[in-house]
Amino acid sequence: MPTQDPIIELKKLSFLYGKRTILNEIDLSLPQGSFTTIAGESGSGKSTLLYILGGFLRPASGEYFFQNRKVYRWWGEWGLGRFRKKNIGFLFQDFRLLPFLTVEQNIRFPSLFSGVRIEKDRLRQNMEKLGILHRAKAYPTAISGGEAQRTALARALLMAPPVLLLDEPTGNLDHETEKSIVSVLKTLQQEGLTLVCVSHSEYIMNKADRVLHLKDASFIGGDTTEKKQRPKKQRSET
Ligand SMILES: Nc1ncnc2c1ncn2[C@@H]1O[C@H](COP(=O)(O)OP(=O)(O)OP(=O)(O)O)[C@@H](O)[C@H]1O
Ligand SMILES: [Mg+2]
């Protein structure tokens, strides 16, 4: 069950490309097991924020706490790599499947670097849940966009990370496929997974605990975690 302890906290975090401020002193607190959607115009910094949360991009100033530990302050590339492997599942907007590997080999790929053996049964169960088991032996050039997206999702979830970051996961999918992916995400959330999802889909926004809008390098109205979550808590208490 979700707890109210923040798994992720940003404090006055800023990021610049050259002299251009992309994120300006952002504060954010994400409880474990929460589902947050991030919206905003093209170029507003959504992917940049996701890369920072994923340990891929060092902020200019401010702090990123993950389970109360400072992520960027002391860690170099090696430490950040370890952090990513252990904690982060990342679904890239363009899938990034390796064309010379089959669906199953693509999904298994992250385990090659982790030294962790993945049970064949678990792998197949995940593929079945995502509706791609029947395409296990196919190559990325022979699968549909929706199947490629679900393959990338299975790969992001392979190492059972506590946090999953998704960049426009259903951008090019039909509504039925979108619904099936969101249903898998909601189940994982129930099991304690923390989700941050960049999306403009009304459907996803409605399924999320809250929606943050990035504009002019800040969240419009700030981080509204408290306000949005309080009614839910009251409901369960009555
Ligand atoms: N490596 C880079 N160097 C300089 N500027 C960059 C770099 N990467 C991104 N930008 C710029 O930073 C801004 C924020 O980019 P970002 O990719 O975070 O936007 P976004 O909100 O994800 O947009 P979209 O909805 O189009 O994906 C954009 O104006 C982009 O052109
Ligand atoms: Mg983007």
Coordinates of C-alpha atoms and ligand atoms in Angstrom, one line a residue:
M1 CA 0.0 0.0 0.0
P2 CA 1.2 3.5 -0.7
T3 CA 2.7 5.4 2.3
Q4 CA 3.0 9.1 2.7
D5 CA 6.8 9.0 3.0
P6 CA 8.4 10.9 0.1
I7 CA 10.5 8.6 -2.0
I8 CA 11.6 11.6 -4.1
E9 CA 12.1 15.2 -3.1
L10 CA 13.3 18.2 -5.0
K11 CA 14.4 21.3 -3.2
K12 CA 14.9 24.5 -5.1
L13 CA 16.2 22.6 -8.0
S14 CA 17.3 24.5 -11.1
F15 CA 18.5 23.5 -14.5
L16 CA 20.0 25.6 -17.4
Y17 CA 20.9 24.9 -21.0
G18 CA 23.6 27.6 -21.5
K19 CA 22.1 30.7 -20.1
R20 CA 18.6 29.6 -20.6
T21 CA 16.8 28.5 -17.4
I22 CA 14.7 25.4 -18.1
L23 CA 13.8 24.7 -14.5
N24 CA 13.8 27.4 -11.9
E25 CA 14.0 26.5 -8.2
I26 CA 11.5 23.7 -8.4
D27 CA 10.2 22.0 -5.2
L28 CA 8.5 18.6 -5.5
S29 CA 7.6 15.9 -3.0
L30 CA 6.5 12.5 -4.3
P31 CA 5.1 9.9 -1.8
Q32 CA 6.0 6.3 -2.4
G33 CA 3.2 4.6 -4.4
S34 CA 2.0 7.9 -5.9
F35 CA 1.1 8.5 -9.6
T36 CA 2.0 11.9 -10.9
T37 CA 1.4 13.3 -14.4
I38 CA 3.4 16.2 -15.8
A39 CA 1.9 18.3 -18.5
G40 CA 3.2 21.5 -20.2
E41 CA 3.8 22.9 -23.7
S42 CA 6.4 21.5 -26.0
G43 CA 9.8 22.8 -24.8
S44 CA 8.6 23.5 -21.3
G45 CA 11.2 21.1 -19.8
K46 CA 9.2 18.0 -19.1
S47 CA 11.7 15.5 -20.5
T48 CA 14.5 17.5 -18.8
L49 CA 12.8 17.1 -15.5
L50 CA 12.3 13.4 -16.1
Y51 CA 16.0 12.9 -17.0
I52 CA 17.0 14.7 -13.8
L53 CA 14.7 12.4 -11.7
G54 CA 16.2 9.4 -13.6
G55 CA 19.7 10.3 -12.6
F56 CA 20.8 11.1 -16.2
L57 CA 21.2 14.9 -16.0
R58 CA 22.9 16.9 -13.3
P59 CA 21.0 20.0 -12.1
A60 CA 22.7 23.4 -11.8
S61 CA 21.7 23.9 -8.2
G62 CA 19.3 22.7 -5.6
E63 CA 18.9 19.2 -4.2
Y64 CA 17.4 15.9 -5.3
F65 CA 16.7 13.5 -2.4
F66 CA 15.9 9.9 -3.2
Q67 CA 14.8 8.1 0.0
N68 CA 16.4 10.9 1.9
R69 CA 19.7 10.6 0.2
K70 CA 21.3 13.3 -1.9
V71 CA 21.5 12.0 -5.4
Y72 CA 23.8 14.4 -7.3
R73 CA 25.7 16.1 -4.5
W74 CA 28.4 13.5 -4.0
W75 CA 27.9 10.9 -6.7
G76 CA 29.9 10.8 -10.0
E77 CA 29.0 8.8 -13.1
W78 CA 29.7 5.5 -11.5
G79 CA 27.4 6.3 -8.5
L80 CA 24.7 7.6 -10.7
G81 CA 24.8 4.5 -12.9
R82 CA 24.4 2.3 -9.8
F83 CA 21.5 4.6 -8.6
R84 CA 19.8 4.2 -12.0
K85 CA 20.2 0.5 -12.2
K86 CA 18.8 -0.1 -8.7
N87 CA 16.0 2.5 -8.6
I88 CA 14.8 3.7 -11.9
G89 CA 12.8 2.3 -14.8
F90 CA 12.6 4.7 -17.7
L91 CA 10.3 4.5 -20.7
F92 CA 11.7 6.7 -23.5
Q93 CA 9.3 8.4 -25.8
D94 CA 10.9 6.7 -28.8
F95 CA 11.1 3.3 -27.2
R96 CA 14.9 2.8 -28.0
L97 CA 14.6 -0.9 -28.8
L98 CA 17.7 -2.6 -30.2
P99 CA 16.8 -3.6 -33.8
F100 CA 19.1 -6.7 -33.8
L101 CA 17.5 -8.3 -30.7
T102 CA 14.1 -9.9 -30.5
V103 CA 11.3 -8.7 -28.2
E104 CA 12.3 -11.1 -25.5
Q105 CA 16.0 -10.3 -25.8
N106 CA 15.3 -6.6 -25.7
I107 CA 13.3 -7.0 -22.5
R108 CA 16.1 -9.1 -20.9
F109 CA 18.8 -6.7 -22.0
P110 CA 19.2 -4.6 -18.7
S111 CA 19.8 -7.8 -16.7
L112 CA 23.0 -8.5 -18.7
F113 CA 24.6 -5.6 -16.8
S114 CA 23.2 -6.2 -13.4
G115 CA 24.6 -9.6 -12.6
V116 CA 21.0 -10.6 -11.6
R117 CA 19.5 -13.7 -13.1
I118 CA 16.0 -13.2 -14.3
E119 CA 13.7 -16.3 -14.1
K120 CA 12.3 -17.2 -17.4
D121 CA 8.8 -17.7 -15.8
R122 CA 8.8 -14.1 -14.4
L123 CA 9.9 -12.7 -17.7
R124 CA 7.1 -14.6 -19.5
Q125 CA 4.5 -13.6 -16.9
N126 CA 5.4 -9.9 -17.4
M127 CA 5.2 -10.3 -21.2
E128 CA 1.8 -12.0 -20.9
K129 CA 0.5 -9.2 -18.6
L130 CA 1.5 -6.7 -21.3
G131 CA 0.1 -8.8 -24.1
I132 CA 3.3 -9.3 -26.0
L133 CA 4.2 -12.9 -25.2
H134 CA 3.0 -14.1 -28.6
R135 CA 5.6 -11.6 -30.2
A136 CA 8.5 -12.8 -28.1
K137 CA 10.6 -14.0 -31.0
A138 CA 9.8 -11.1 -33.3
Y139 CA 12.3 -8.3 -34.2
P140 CA 11.4 -4.6 -33.6
T141 CA 11.0 -4.0 -37.3
A142 CA 8.2 -6.6 -37.4
I143 CA 6.1 -5.4 -34.5
S144 CA 3.5 -2.6 -34.2
G145 CA 4.1 0.8 -32.4
G146 CA 1.9 -0.4 -29.5
E147 CA 3.8 -3.7 -29.2
A148 CA 7.1 -1.8 -29.3
Q149 CA 5.9 0.5 -26.5
R150 CA 4.8 -2.5 -24.4
T151 CA 8.2 -4.2 -25.0
A152 CA 9.9 -1.0 -23.8
L153 CA 7.7 -1.0 -20.8
A154 CA 8.4 -4.6 -19.9
R155 CA 12.1 -3.8 -20.2
A156 CA 11.8 -0.8 -17.9
L157 CA 10.1 -3.0 -15.4
L158 CA 12.4 -6.0 -15.6
M159 CA 14.6 -5.2 -12.6
A160 CA 11.5 -4.3 -10.5
P161 CA 12.5 -0.7 -9.9
P162 CA 10.7 1.3 -7.1
V163 CA 10.2 4.2 -9.5
L164 CA 9.0 4.2 -13.1
L165 CA 9.5 7.4 -15.2
L166 CA 7.5 7.5 -18.5
D167 CA 7.9 10.1 -21.3
E168 CA 4.6 10.3 -23.2
P169 CA 3.9 6.5 -22.9
T170 CA 0.7 6.5 -25.0
G171 CA 1.3 9.3 -27.4
N172 CA 0.8 7.3 -30.5
L173 CA -1.5 4.6 -29.3
D174 CA -5.2 4.0 -29.8
H175 CA -7.4 4.3 -26.8
E176 CA -7.9 0.6 -26.2
T177 CA -4.1 0.0 -26.0
E178 CA -3.8 3.1 -23.8
K179 CA -6.4 1.8 -21.4
S180 CA -4.6 -1.6 -21.2
I181 CA -1.3 0.0 -20.5
V182 CA -2.7 2.3 -17.8
S183 CA -4.5 -0.6 -16.2
V184 CA -1.1 -2.4 -15.9
L185 CA 0.4 0.8 -14.4
K186 CA -2.4 1.1 -11.9
T187 CA -1.9 -2.4 -10.7
L188 CA 1.8 -1.8 -10.3
Q189 CA 1.0 1.4 -8.3
Q190 CA -1.2 -0.6 -6.0
E191 CA 1.9 -2.8 -5.4
G192 CA 3.8 0.3 -4.3
L193 CA 5.4 1.5 -7.6
T194 CA 5.9 5.3 -7.8
L195 CA 5.0 6.6 -11.2
V196 CA 5.9 9.9 -12.9
C197 CA 4.4 10.2 -16.3
V198 CA 4.8 13.0 -18.9
S199 CA 1.5 13.0 -20.8
H200 CA -1.2 15.2 -22.3
S201 CA -3.7 12.4 -22.3
E202 CA -6.9 13.3 -20.5
Y203 CA -7.4 9.6 -19.7
I204 CA -4.0 9.3 -18.0
M205 CA -4.5 12.6 -16.1
N206 CA -7.8 11.4 -14.7
K207 CA -6.1 8.1 -13.5
A208 CA -3.2 10.0 -11.8
D209 CA -3.3 11.2 -8.2
R210 CA -2.3 14.6 -9.4
V211 CA -1.3 16.6 -12.4
L212 CA 1.5 19.2 -12.4
H213 CA 1.8 21.8 -15.2
L214 CA 5.2 23.1 -16.2
K215 CA 5.3 26.6 -17.5
D216 CA 8.0 29.3 -17.5
A217 CA 10.4 26.9 -15.7
S218 CA 8.0 26.3 -12.7
F219 CA 5.0 24.4 -11.8
I220 CA 1.9 26.5 -12.2
G221 CA 0.5 26.9 -8.7
G222 CA 3.5 25.1 -7.2
D223 CA 3.6 21.5 -6.1
T224 CA 0.1 20.7 -5.0
T225 CA 0.6 17.3 -3.4
E226 CA -1.1 18.1 -0.1
K227 CA -4.2 19.7 -1.5
K228 CA -4.9 16.9 -4.0
Q229 CA -4.3 14.1 -1.6
R230 CA -6.2 15.3 1.4
P231 CA -9.7 14.6 0.1
K232 CA -8.7 11.0 -0.8
K233 CA -7.5 10.4 2.8
Q234 CA -10.7 11.9 4.2
R235 CA -12.8 9.6 2.0
S236 CA -11.1 6.5 3.3
E237 CA -11.5 7.6 6.9
T238 CA -15.2 8.0 6.8
Ligands
LIG1 N1 21.0 19.4 -25.1 C1 20.3 20.5 -25.2 N2 21.0 21.7 -25.4 C2 20.3 22.8 -25.4 N3 19.0 23.0 -25.3 C3 18.3 21.8 -25.1 C4 18.9 20.5 -25.0 N4 18.0 19.6 -24.8 C5 16.8 20.3 -24.8 N5 17.0 21.6 -25.0 C6 15.9 22.6 -24.9 O1 15.4 22.7 -23.6 C7 14.0 23.0 -23.7 C8 13.3 21.9 -22.8 O2 13.4 20.7 -23.5 P1 12.6 19.4 -23.1 O3 13.0 18.3 -24.0 O4 12.7 19.2 -21.6 O5 11.1 19.9 -23.4 P2 9.7 19.1 -23.3 O6 8.8 19.8 -22.4 O7 10.0 17.6 -23.0 O8 9.1 19.2 -24.8 P3 8.3 18.2 -25.7 O9 6.9 18.2 -25.3 O10 8.4 18.7 -27.1 O11 8.9 16.8 -25.6 C9 13.6 23.0 -25.1 O12 13.5 24.3 -25.6 C10 14.8 22.3 -25.8 O13 15.0 22.7 -27.1
MG2 MG 9.8 15.9 -24.1

